[in-house]
Amino acid sequence: MEIIDSTTPEVSIVIPLYNEEQVLPTLIERLNLLRKSADIRFEFVLIDDGSSDDTAAIIRSVGLTDPGYKTVFLSRNFGHQIAVSVGMAEATASRAVMIIDGDLQDPPELVFDFYRKIKEGFEIVYAVRKTRKEHFVKRFMYKSFYRILNAIIDIKIPLDSGDFCMISRRVNDILVSMPEQNRFVRGLRGWVGFRQYGYEYDRAERFAGKSKYSLKKLFQLAYDGIYNFSEFPLKIILKLGVFTLSVSFVYFLYIVAKKIFYPDSVPQGFPTIIIFLIFFCGVQLVCLGIMAEYLSRIHKEVKSRPLYIIKSKIENTTEIPIPRQWDAQ
Ligand code: UDP
Ligand code: MG
């Protein structure tokens, strides 16, 4: 059982930072203001994701002087999703953990609204972007990605929601203990279930500096989303194989019919080659599809996600209090 005393923070705010020296002074100012405007005990967890600018130096000095800040320095740039995961593992707040970007696109002030929802009993409050102020190409890519993802994955990932969210301590513990290596935090967050609330907001522009998500990183994120939460790419192989085999069969019937009714119009040998070609392509695809089926099972096993997560139990007419730690097997 966790001991909660008057110094344990109630809410942790996790912020991954990669070369954000231009934004940091304003970010820290706004975080400090949060403490002034409410009697919630905050903990700010800042993660330096191997920045090459002054980010590390700035947050080091904040961490050394202000006990409300926990600062973590990674040995190199591991990427946004890992940096967020580090922050979640380091967060010590008793009630909730909020995840925001460091560039002030996600207003930290929403912490109060989000926390209210958590107190109402929601375990996850995720932000939904009503509008975005980014370049239309990026907006279009994001929009299409989430729609494609939702069409092919087994769980529901809320449309137009990023990592900006607040989760209860319990959900934080569950997510931290998931052993997945390729982390797609917003997917895992959708996967755990519980009562979730989508909070609509207008996404601001980055306060200063450039996006740290290169096109390559963005595609990597999209791949992680698709391959970690969908078996569609593997399953499609078998379907393609069956389709190809059917084509070769139909073509075969067509040639036989033609040979019977118009024997002179069918050239010698040529249709046989075509039929064999399509047929063996089909056979190969079906074989690959079978392998893919095994691979998908291995893939599921190695992800080692818990089979289920119990929300609550009733025993002897008494509701068992929801355990802090996840009790999934
Ligand atoms: N970030 C990070 N590591 C990276 C890339 C980004 O920690 O490798 C941080 C970055 O400092 C910011 C957040 O993740 O706080 C979101 O990045 P960014 O604003 O560049 O992404 P965008 O909003 O353009 O999608
Ligand atoms: Mg941003």
PDB file of N, CA, C and O and ligand atoms in Angstrom, residues 15-20 47 49 77-81 83-84 100-103 105 132 134 138 142 203 206 210-213 217-218, ligand 1:
ATOM      1  N   ILE A  15       6.722  16.080 -18.981  1.00  0.00           N
ATOM      2  CA  ILE A  15       7.000  16.863 -20.195  1.00  0.00           C
ATOM      3  C   ILE A  15       8.307  16.405 -20.848  1.00  0.00           C
ATOM      4  O   ILE A  15       9.389  16.603 -20.300  1.00  0.00           O
ATOM      5  N   PRO A  16       8.205  15.775 -22.037  1.00  0.00           N
ATOM      6  CA  PRO A  16       9.420  15.392 -22.753  1.00  0.00           C
ATOM      7  C   PRO A  16       9.995  16.609 -23.480  1.00  0.00           C
ATOM      8  O   PRO A  16       9.236  17.407 -24.037  1.00  0.00           O
ATOM      9  N   LEU A  17      11.297  16.724 -23.465  1.00  0.00           N
ATOM     10  CA  LEU A  17      11.911  17.917 -24.071  1.00  0.00           C
ATOM     11  C   LEU A  17      13.082  17.526 -24.957  1.00  0.00           C
ATOM     12  O   LEU A  17      13.993  16.815 -24.522  1.00  0.00           O
ATOM     13  N   TYR A  18      13.043  17.985 -26.174  1.00  0.00           N
ATOM     14  CA  TYR A  18      14.159  17.745 -27.077  1.00  0.00           C
ATOM     15  C   TYR A  18      14.478  19.066 -27.774  1.00  0.00           C
ATOM     16  O   TYR A  18      13.689  19.552 -28.573  1.00  0.00           O
ATOM     17  N   ASN A  19      15.595  19.630 -27.398  1.00  0.00           N
ATOM     18  CA  ASN A  19      16.030  20.923 -27.956  1.00  0.00           C
ATOM     19  C   ASN A  19      14.948  21.995 -27.850  1.00  0.00           C
ATOM     20  O   ASN A  19      14.516  22.559 -28.857  1.00  0.00           O
ATOM     21  N   GLU A  20      14.505  22.244 -26.657  1.00  0.00           N
ATOM     22  CA  GLU A  20      13.413  23.205 -26.450  1.00  0.00           C
ATOM     23  C   GLU A  20      13.890  24.451 -25.684  1.00  0.00           C
ATOM     24  O   GLU A  20      13.118  25.071 -24.975  1.00  0.00           O
ATOM     25  N   ILE A  47      11.818  15.694 -18.827  1.00  0.00           N
ATOM     26  CA  ILE A  47      12.759  14.709 -19.355  1.00  0.00           C
ATOM     27  C   ILE A  47      13.541  15.330 -20.490  1.00  0.00           C
ATOM     28  O   ILE A  47      12.958  15.781 -21.485  1.00  0.00           O
ATOM     29  N   ASP A  49      15.486  14.626 -23.524  1.00  0.00           N
ATOM     30  CA  ASP A  49      15.645  13.487 -24.419  1.00  0.00           C
ATOM     31  C   ASP A  49      16.908  13.671 -25.268  1.00  0.00           C
ATOM     32  O   ASP A  49      16.841  13.773 -26.482  1.00  0.00           O
ATOM     33  N   ASN A  77      19.212  10.821 -27.628  1.00  0.00           N
ATOM     34  CA  ASN A  77      17.840  11.048 -28.081  1.00  0.00           C
ATOM     35  C   ASN A  77      17.155   9.700 -28.341  1.00  0.00           C
ATOM     36  O   ASN A  77      17.535   8.958 -29.240  1.00  0.00           O
ATOM     37  N   PHE A  78      16.196   9.365 -27.505  1.00  0.00           N
ATOM     38  CA  PHE A  78      15.481   8.096 -27.661  1.00  0.00           C
ATOM     39  C   PHE A  78      14.140   8.273 -28.363  1.00  0.00           C
ATOM     40  O   PHE A  78      13.478   7.305 -28.678  1.00  0.00           O
ATOM     41  N   GLY A  79      13.718   9.497 -28.533  1.00  0.00           N
ATOM     42  CA  GLY A  79      12.428   9.733 -29.199  1.00  0.00           C
ATOM     43  C   GLY A  79      11.321  10.045 -28.212  1.00  0.00           C
ATOM     44  O   GLY A  79      11.360   9.633 -27.048  1.00  0.00           O
ATOM     45  N   HIS A  80      10.332  10.747 -28.726  1.00  0.00           N
ATOM     46  CA  HIS A  80       9.227  11.269 -27.931  1.00  0.00           C
ATOM     47  C   HIS A  80       8.514  10.198 -27.096  1.00  0.00           C
ATOM     48  O   HIS A  80       8.331  10.358 -25.887  1.00  0.00           O
ATOM     49  N   GLN A  81       8.141   9.092 -27.742  1.00  0.00           N
ATOM     50  CA  GLN A  81       7.340   8.077 -27.048  1.00  0.00           C
ATOM     51  C   GLN A  81       8.105   7.457 -25.873  1.00  0.00           C
ATOM     52  O   GLN A  81       7.532   7.190 -24.825  1.00  0.00           O
ATOM     53  N   ALA A  83      10.596   8.992 -24.283  1.00  0.00           N
ATOM     54  CA  ALA A  83      10.753  10.051 -23.283  1.00  0.00           C
ATOM     55  C   ALA A  83       9.483  10.158 -22.427  1.00  0.00           C
ATOM     56  O   ALA A  83       9.553  10.292 -21.198  1.00  0.00           O
ATOM     57  N   VAL A  84       8.328  10.063 -23.071  1.00  0.00           N
ATOM     58  CA  VAL A  84       7.060  10.102 -22.331  1.00  0.00           C
ATOM     59  C   VAL A  84       6.990   8.905 -21.373  1.00  0.00           C
ATOM     60  O   VAL A  84       6.616   9.044 -20.200  1.00  0.00           O
ATOM     61  N   ILE A 100       2.110  16.275 -21.296  1.00  0.00           N
ATOM     62  CA  ILE A 100       1.968  17.375 -22.257  1.00  0.00           C
ATOM     63  C   ILE A 100       3.264  17.535 -23.056  1.00  0.00           C
ATOM     64  O   ILE A 100       4.326  17.081 -22.631  1.00  0.00           O
ATOM     65  N   ASP A 101       3.154  18.166 -24.206  1.00  0.00           N
ATOM     66  CA  ASP A 101       4.344  18.498 -24.983  1.00  0.00           C
ATOM     67  C   ASP A 101       4.995  19.728 -24.363  1.00  0.00           C
ATOM     68  O   ASP A 101       4.320  20.534 -23.725  1.00  0.00           O
ATOM     69  N   GLY A 102       6.279  19.873 -24.611  1.00  0.00           N
ATOM     70  CA  GLY A 102       6.990  20.989 -24.016  1.00  0.00           C
ATOM     71  C   GLY A 102       6.861  22.284 -24.789  1.00  0.00           C
ATOM     72  O   GLY A 102       7.298  23.343 -24.340  1.00  0.00           O
ATOM     73  N   ASP A 103       6.256  22.240 -25.973  1.00  0.00           N
ATOM     74  CA  ASP A 103       6.269  23.429 -26.829  1.00  0.00           C
ATOM     75  C   ASP A 103       5.052  24.318 -26.628  1.00  0.00           C
ATOM     76  O   ASP A 103       4.774  25.203 -27.432  1.00  0.00           O
ATOM     77  N   GLN A 105       2.029  23.697 -27.086  1.00  0.00           N
ATOM     78  CA  GLN A 105       0.876  23.463 -27.977  1.00  0.00           C
ATOM     79  C   GLN A 105      -0.278  22.913 -27.151  1.00  0.00           C
ATOM     80  O   GLN A 105      -1.432  23.046 -27.516  1.00  0.00           O
ATOM     81  N   ARG A 132      -6.454  22.489 -35.480  1.00  0.00           N
ATOM     82  CA  ARG A 132      -4.993  22.494 -35.408  1.00  0.00           C
ATOM     83  C   ARG A 132      -4.502  23.689 -36.193  1.00  0.00           C
ATOM     84  O   ARG A 132      -5.111  24.071 -37.182  1.00  0.00           O
ATOM     85  N   GLU A 134      -1.541  23.786 -37.673  1.00  0.00           N
ATOM     86  CA  GLU A 134      -0.327  23.389 -38.362  1.00  0.00           C
ATOM     87  C   GLU A 134      -0.511  23.473 -39.867  1.00  0.00           C
ATOM     88  O   GLU A 134      -1.601  23.719 -40.361  1.00  0.00           O
ATOM     89  N   LYS A 138       0.515  18.601 -43.093  1.00  0.00           N
ATOM     90  CA  LYS A 138       0.664  17.831 -41.852  1.00  0.00           C
ATOM     91  C   LYS A 138      -0.711  17.491 -41.273  1.00  0.00           C
ATOM     92  O   LYS A 138      -0.949  16.377 -40.802  1.00  0.00           O
ATOM     93  N   TYR A 142      -2.100  13.732 -40.661  1.00  0.00           N
ATOM     94  CA  TYR A 142      -2.579  13.276 -39.353  1.00  0.00           C
ATOM     95  C   TYR A 142      -4.002  12.737 -39.460  1.00  0.00           C
ATOM     96  O   TYR A 142      -4.321  11.659 -38.969  1.00  0.00           O
ATOM     97  N   ARG A 203      -5.882  23.259 -30.624  1.00  0.00           N
ATOM     98  CA  ARG A 203      -4.436  23.095 -30.494  1.00  0.00           C
ATOM     99  C   ARG A 203      -3.716  24.324 -31.017  1.00  0.00           C
ATOM    100  O   ARG A 203      -3.909  24.726 -32.169  1.00  0.00           O
ATOM    101  N   ARG A 206       3.041  25.852 -32.138  1.00  0.00           N
ATOM    102  CA  ARG A 206       4.231  25.709 -31.290  1.00  0.00           C
ATOM    103  C   ARG A 206       4.672  27.098 -30.845  1.00  0.00           C
ATOM    104  O   ARG A 206       4.684  28.033 -31.637  1.00  0.00           O
ATOM    105  N   LYS A 210      11.273  24.895 -33.892  1.00  0.00           N
ATOM    106  CA  LYS A 210      10.686  24.072 -34.960  1.00  0.00           C
ATOM    107  C   LYS A 210      10.211  22.743 -34.403  1.00  0.00           C
ATOM    108  O   LYS A 210      10.663  22.318 -33.347  1.00  0.00           O
ATOM    109  N   SER A 211       9.314  22.085 -35.145  1.00  0.00           N
ATOM    110  CA  SER A 211       8.845  20.767 -34.730  1.00  0.00           C
ATOM    111  C   SER A 211      10.030  19.814 -34.658  1.00  0.00           C
ATOM    112  O   SER A 211      10.918  19.839 -35.509  1.00  0.00           O
ATOM    113  N   LYS A 212      10.051  18.989 -33.618  1.00  0.00           N
ATOM    114  CA  LYS A 212      11.152  18.033 -33.462  1.00  0.00           C
ATOM    115  C   LYS A 212      10.803  16.701 -34.103  1.00  0.00           C
ATOM    116  O   LYS A 212      11.547  15.752 -34.036  1.00  0.00           O
ATOM    117  N   TYR A 213       9.616  16.668 -34.686  1.00  0.00           N
ATOM    118  CA  TYR A 213       9.200  15.460 -35.390  1.00  0.00           C
ATOM    119  C   TYR A 213       9.543  15.605 -36.856  1.00  0.00           C
ATOM    120  O   TYR A 213       8.851  16.281 -37.601  1.00  0.00           O
ATOM    121  N   LYS A 217      10.507  10.540 -38.392  1.00  0.00           N
ATOM    122  CA  LYS A 217       9.993  10.187 -37.059  1.00  0.00           C
ATOM    123  C   LYS A 217       8.483  10.044 -37.075  1.00  0.00           C
ATOM    124  O   LYS A 217       7.915   9.207 -36.381  1.00  0.00           O
ATOM    125  N   LEU A 218       7.832  10.899 -37.886  1.00  0.00           N
ATOM    126  CA  LEU A 218       6.376  10.862 -37.976  1.00  0.00           C
ATOM    127  C   LEU A 218       5.913   9.545 -38.598  1.00  0.00           C
ATOM    128  O   LEU A 218       4.974   8.905 -38.132  1.00  0.00           O
TER     129      LEU A 218
HETATM  130  N1  UDP B   1      10.322  15.370 -28.342  1.00  0.00           N
HETATM  131  C1  UDP B   1      11.167  14.521 -27.660  1.00  0.00           C
HETATM  132  N2  UDP B   1      12.004  13.712 -28.381  1.00  0.00           N
HETATM  133  C2  UDP B   1      12.009  13.706 -29.738  1.00  0.00           C
HETATM  134  C3  UDP B   1      11.105  14.552 -30.423  1.00  0.00           C
HETATM  135  C4  UDP B   1      10.281  15.373 -29.696  1.00  0.00           C
HETATM  136  O1  UDP B   1      11.182  14.501 -26.428  1.00  0.00           O
HETATM  137  O2  UDP B   1      12.796  12.954 -30.324  1.00  0.00           O
HETATM  138  C5  UDP B   1       9.437  16.263 -27.571  1.00  0.00           C
HETATM  139  C6  UDP B   1       9.463  17.726 -27.970  1.00  0.00           C
HETATM  140  O3  UDP B   1      10.470  18.425 -27.276  1.00  0.00           O
HETATM  141  C7  UDP B   1       8.070  18.195 -27.599  1.00  0.00           C
HETATM  142  C8  UDP B   1       7.233  16.958 -27.835  1.00  0.00           C
HETATM  143  O4  UDP B   1       8.111  15.849 -27.812  1.00  0.00           O
HETATM  144  O5  UDP B   1       7.998  18.551 -26.244  1.00  0.00           O
HETATM  145  C9  UDP B   1       6.467  17.001 -29.134  1.00  0.00           C
HETATM  146  O6  UDP B   1       7.336  17.274 -30.192  1.00  0.00           O
HETATM  147  P1  UDP B   1       6.999  18.330 -31.348  1.00  0.00           P
HETATM  148  O7  UDP B   1       6.306  19.515 -30.786  1.00  0.00           O
HETATM  149  O8  UDP B   1       8.257  18.613 -32.100  1.00  0.00           O
HETATM  150  O9  UDP B   1       6.009  17.469 -32.232  1.00  0.00           O
HETATM  151  P2  UDP B   1       4.780  18.023 -33.095  1.00  0.00           P
HETATM  152  O10 UDP B   1       3.938  18.861 -32.175  1.00  0.00           O
HETATM  153  O11 UDP B   1       5.378  18.823 -34.192  1.00  0.00           O
HETATM  154  O12 UDP B   1       4.080  16.786 -33.557  1.00  0.00           O
END
